[in-house]
DNA sequence: TGGGTTCTTATGGGATATCATGGGAAATCA
DNA sequence: TGATTTCCCATGATATCCCATAAGAACCCA
């Protein structure tokens, strides 16, 4: 396996659970992280999820500042205060917390999007919009256009 | 588990007790600290709490000064004088002391904020304000000075 | 190649455990 | 002795565990 790839959409059940795609579970198992590490994205209505590799990436960001300093505290609140460690049950499911619901707008379906070292959790329709937008941007970038400076969440 | 992560708001009961979030208790248990180490933050209206990992961080600070020196003494008084060691009862609750009440403005609800190696105790409304501020600051810190090998999130 | 068989996966639901919270009673303190 | 504080148990809500099932994918063997 080469990290989290492809994307899948699964249904939420009455108890607020979703199956994590089997191929993602395989990656997580190999990574060895207990459960799942989730952090809401600061620039889109999605939640980043993953294991040790993602966590290491996050930790790296706060290491530049001395602990107990105001800067470190602010960063820690923004990063870890907005994180969660959902468990994965015996059937490979996780529960979508209120925090994830609020940040993503998820109601009854969840789209899992592989991004190599992490994956994202999206509300399916919002993901479709984001994806279309991302493709346009990619096209513009490839054709040498100056990238649109606005990346407002127009959702 | 990956340290103190996420945030929770619990109610204070008539006796001044709050439940410490179960996941935080699990981290404390693993850390092995007896009870809880609390110290009021010097730069915000919150109280830092944790176990040995936090204590070690604080001790590291005072070690920068030679023992018996006036500086060391002053720091020790400031640090440990503002500290407390609340017990955690059999049901995982702590009592909010007057010191914590005064410093945080807590009345009937308490927000616990995970910050990896420690967590903070906040009055919920004050936390909301601080959090908005912290997010702005974090964004500025992370985008302002890209730490070494930055890798942009490109879809 | 085709058709049946076995595995895997997503999903549903009942039973059980955990957690936050409330309150009584015993213990402690001043 | 009166006022707290600490210990213990009760309870409702939620989360977790465990098993069932159906659809699909992979597999096997002629």
Short mmCIF file of N, CA, C and O (backbone and C1' of nucleotides) in Angstrom, two decimals, chain D residues 3-25:
data_model
loop_
_atom_site.label_atom_id
_atom_site.label_comp_id
_atom_site.label_asym_id
_atom_site.label_seq_id
_atom_site.Cartn_x
_atom_site.Cartn_y
_atom_site.Cartn_z
P DA D 3 -23.55 25.90 60.06
"O5'" DA D 3 -22.24 25.60 59.20
"C5'" DA D 3 -21.03 26.30 59.50
"C4'" DA D 3 -19.91 25.74 58.64
"C3'" DA D 3 -20.30 25.51 57.17
"O3'" DA D 3 -19.25 25.93 56.33
"C1'" DA D 3 -19.46 23.52 58.09
P DT D 4 -19.54 26.48 54.84
"O5'" DT D 4 -18.64 25.58 53.89
"C5'" DT D 4 -18.54 24.19 54.16
"C4'" DT D 4 -17.09 23.77 54.22
"C3'" DT D 4 -16.60 23.15 52.92
"O3'" DT D 4 -15.20 23.33 52.78
"C1'" DT D 4 -16.83 21.46 54.60
P DT D 5 -14.52 23.06 51.30
"O5'" DT D 5 -14.13 21.52 51.37
"C5'" DT D 5 -13.19 21.09 52.34
"C4'" DT D 5 -13.21 19.57 52.45
"C3'" DT D 5 -13.00 18.82 51.12
"O3'" DT D 5 -11.90 17.94 51.31
"C1'" DT D 5 -14.79 17.90 52.35
P DT D 6 -11.24 17.17 50.07
"O5'" DT D 6 -11.79 15.68 50.29
"C5'" DT D 6 -11.46 14.98 51.47
"C4'" DT D 6 -12.25 13.70 51.56
"C3'" DT D 6 -12.16 12.79 50.32
"O3'" DT D 6 -11.72 11.51 50.73
"C1'" DT D 6 -14.42 13.07 50.99
P DC D 7 -11.34 10.37 49.66
"O5'" DC D 7 -12.60 9.40 49.76
"C5'" DC D 7 -12.94 8.81 51.02
"C4'" DC D 7 -14.31 8.19 50.94
"C3'" DC D 7 -14.50 7.17 49.80
"O3'" DC D 7 -14.83 5.90 50.37
"C1'" DC D 7 -16.33 8.68 49.93
P DC D 8 -14.87 4.62 49.44
"O5'" DC D 8 -16.42 4.50 49.10
"C5'" DC D 8 -17.38 4.53 50.17
"C4'" DC D 8 -18.77 4.62 49.58
"C3'" DC D 8 -19.04 3.72 48.39
"O3'" DC D 8 -20.07 2.80 48.72
"C1'" DC D 8 -19.86 5.92 48.01
P DC D 9 -20.41 1.62 47.73
"O5'" DC D 9 -21.77 2.13 47.06
"C5'" DC D 9 -22.88 2.45 47.90
"C4'" DC D 9 -23.91 3.21 47.10
"C3'" DC D 9 -24.43 2.50 45.84
"O3'" DC D 9 -25.84 2.47 45.91
"C1'" DC D 9 -23.85 4.73 45.37
P DA D 10 -26.73 1.84 44.80
"O5'" DA D 10 -27.37 3.09 44.07
"C5'" DA D 10 -28.18 4.01 44.79
"C4'" DA D 10 -28.84 4.97 43.84
"C3'" DA D 10 -29.44 4.32 42.59
"O3'" DA D 10 -30.68 4.94 42.31
"C1'" DA D 10 -27.77 5.89 41.95
P DT D 11 -31.64 4.39 41.16
"O5'" DT D 11 -31.34 5.34 39.92
"C5'" DT D 11 -31.32 6.75 40.10
"C4'" DT D 11 -30.99 7.41 38.78
"C3'" DT D 11 -31.45 6.63 37.54
"O3'" DT D 11 -32.10 7.53 36.66
"C1'" DT D 11 -29.18 7.19 37.33
P DG D 12 -33.25 7.03 35.70
"O5'" DG D 12 -32.94 7.89 34.40
"C5'" DG D 12 -32.64 9.28 34.55
"C4'" DG D 12 -31.68 9.71 33.47
"C3'" DG D 12 -32.07 9.26 32.06
"O3'" DG D 12 -31.96 10.39 31.22
"C1'" DG D 12 -29.84 8.57 32.54
P DA D 13 -32.42 10.32 29.70
"O5'" DA D 13 -31.03 10.45 28.93
"C5'" DA D 13 -30.14 11.50 29.30
"C4'" DA D 13 -28.78 11.21 28.70
"C3'" DA D 13 -28.82 10.84 27.22
"O3'" DA D 13 -27.95 11.71 26.52
"C1'" DA D 13 -27.53 9.26 28.46
P DT D 14 -27.94 11.69 24.91
"O5'" DT D 14 -26.55 10.95 24.62
"C5'" DT D 14 -25.42 11.30 25.41
"C4'" DT D 14 -24.37 10.22 25.31
"C3'" DT D 14 -24.08 9.74 23.88
"O3'" DT D 14 -22.73 10.10 23.63
"C1'" DT D 14 -24.19 7.93 25.42
P DA D 15 -22.07 9.76 22.17
"O5'" DA D 15 -21.16 8.51 22.51
"C5'" DA D 15 -20.36 8.55 23.67
"C4'" DA D 15 -19.71 7.19 23.90
"C3'" DA D 15 -19.05 6.57 22.69
"O3'" DA D 15 -17.82 6.02 23.13
"C1'" DA D 15 -20.69 5.09 23.53
P DT D 16 -16.79 5.40 22.10
"O5'" DT D 16 -16.99 3.84 22.33
"C5'" DT D 16 -16.82 3.32 23.65
"C4'" DT D 16 -17.17 1.85 23.65
"C3'" DT D 16 -16.56 1.04 22.50
"O3'" DT D 16 -15.76 0.02 23.08
"C1'" DT D 16 -18.86 0.54 22.77
P DC D 17 -14.95 -1.03 22.19
"O5'" DC D 17 -15.91 -2.31 22.28
"C5'" DC D 17 -16.26 -2.83 23.56
"C4'" DC D 17 -17.23 -3.97 23.38
"C3'" DC D 17 -16.79 -5.03 22.37
"O3'" DC D 17 -16.82 -6.31 23.00
"C1'" DC D 17 -19.02 -4.32 21.94
P DC D 18 -16.22 -7.59 22.26
"O5'" DC D 18 -17.51 -8.25 21.59
"C5'" DC D 18 -18.67 -8.47 22.40
"C4'" DC D 18 -19.82 -8.89 21.52
"C3'" DC D 18 -19.44 -9.86 20.40
"O3'" DC D 18 -20.21 -11.03 20.53
"C1'" DC D 18 -20.78 -8.09 19.57
P DC D 19 -19.84 -12.31 19.65
"O5'" DC D 19 -21.07 -12.39 18.63
"C5'" DC D 19 -22.40 -12.41 19.16
"C4'" DC D 19 -23.38 -12.02 18.09
"C3'" DC D 19 -23.31 -12.86 16.80
"O3'" DC D 19 -24.59 -13.38 16.54
"C1'" DC D 19 -23.40 -10.55 16.31
P DA D 20 -24.89 -14.30 15.31
"O5'" DA D 20 -25.70 -13.34 14.33
"C5'" DA D 20 -26.91 -12.73 14.77
"C4'" DA D 20 -27.52 -11.96 13.63
"C3'" DA D 20 -27.57 -12.72 12.30
"O3'" DA D 20 -28.82 -12.49 11.67
"C1'" DA D 20 -26.37 -10.68 12.03
P DT D 21 -29.26 -13.33 10.39
"O5'" DT D 21 -28.99 -12.32 9.18
"C5'" DT D 21 -29.58 -11.03 9.23
"C4'" DT D 21 -29.12 -10.23 8.02
"C3'" DT D 21 -28.98 -11.06 6.74
"O3'" DT D 21 -29.51 -10.30 5.66
"C1'" DT D 21 -27.01 -9.87 7.12
P DA D 22 -30.26 -10.99 4.42
"O5'" DA D 22 -30.20 -9.85 3.33
"C5'" DA D 22 -29.97 -8.48 3.72
"C4'" DA D 22 -28.93 -7.87 2.80
"C3'" DA D 22 -28.84 -8.52 1.42
"O3'" DA D 22 -28.67 -7.49 0.46
"C1'" DA D 22 -26.73 -8.55 2.42
P DA D 23 -29.10 -7.72 -1.06
"O5'" DA D 23 -27.98 -6.91 -1.85
"C5'" DA D 23 -27.46 -5.70 -1.29
"C4'" DA D 23 -26.00 -5.59 -1.64
"C3'" DA D 23 -25.68 -6.05 -3.06
"O3'" DA D 23 -25.03 -5.00 -3.74
"C1'" DA D 23 -24.21 -7.06 -1.48
P DG D 24 -24.75 -5.08 -5.33
"O5'" DG D 24 -23.17 -5.31 -5.35
"C5'" DG D 24 -22.35 -4.53 -4.50
"C4'" DG D 24 -21.01 -5.21 -4.31
"C3'" DG D 24 -20.37 -5.68 -5.61
"O3'" DG D 24 -19.12 -5.03 -5.72
"C1'" DG D 24 -20.26 -7.34 -3.92
P DA D 25 -18.26 -5.13 -7.07
"O5'" DA D 25 -16.98 -5.94 -6.54
"C5'" DA D 25 -16.40 -5.55 -5.31
"C4'" DA D 25 -15.36 -6.57 -4.91
"C3'" DA D 25 -14.49 -7.04 -6.07
"O3'" DA D 25 -13.13 -7.04 -5.66
"C1'" DA D 25 -15.56 -8.90 -5.04
#
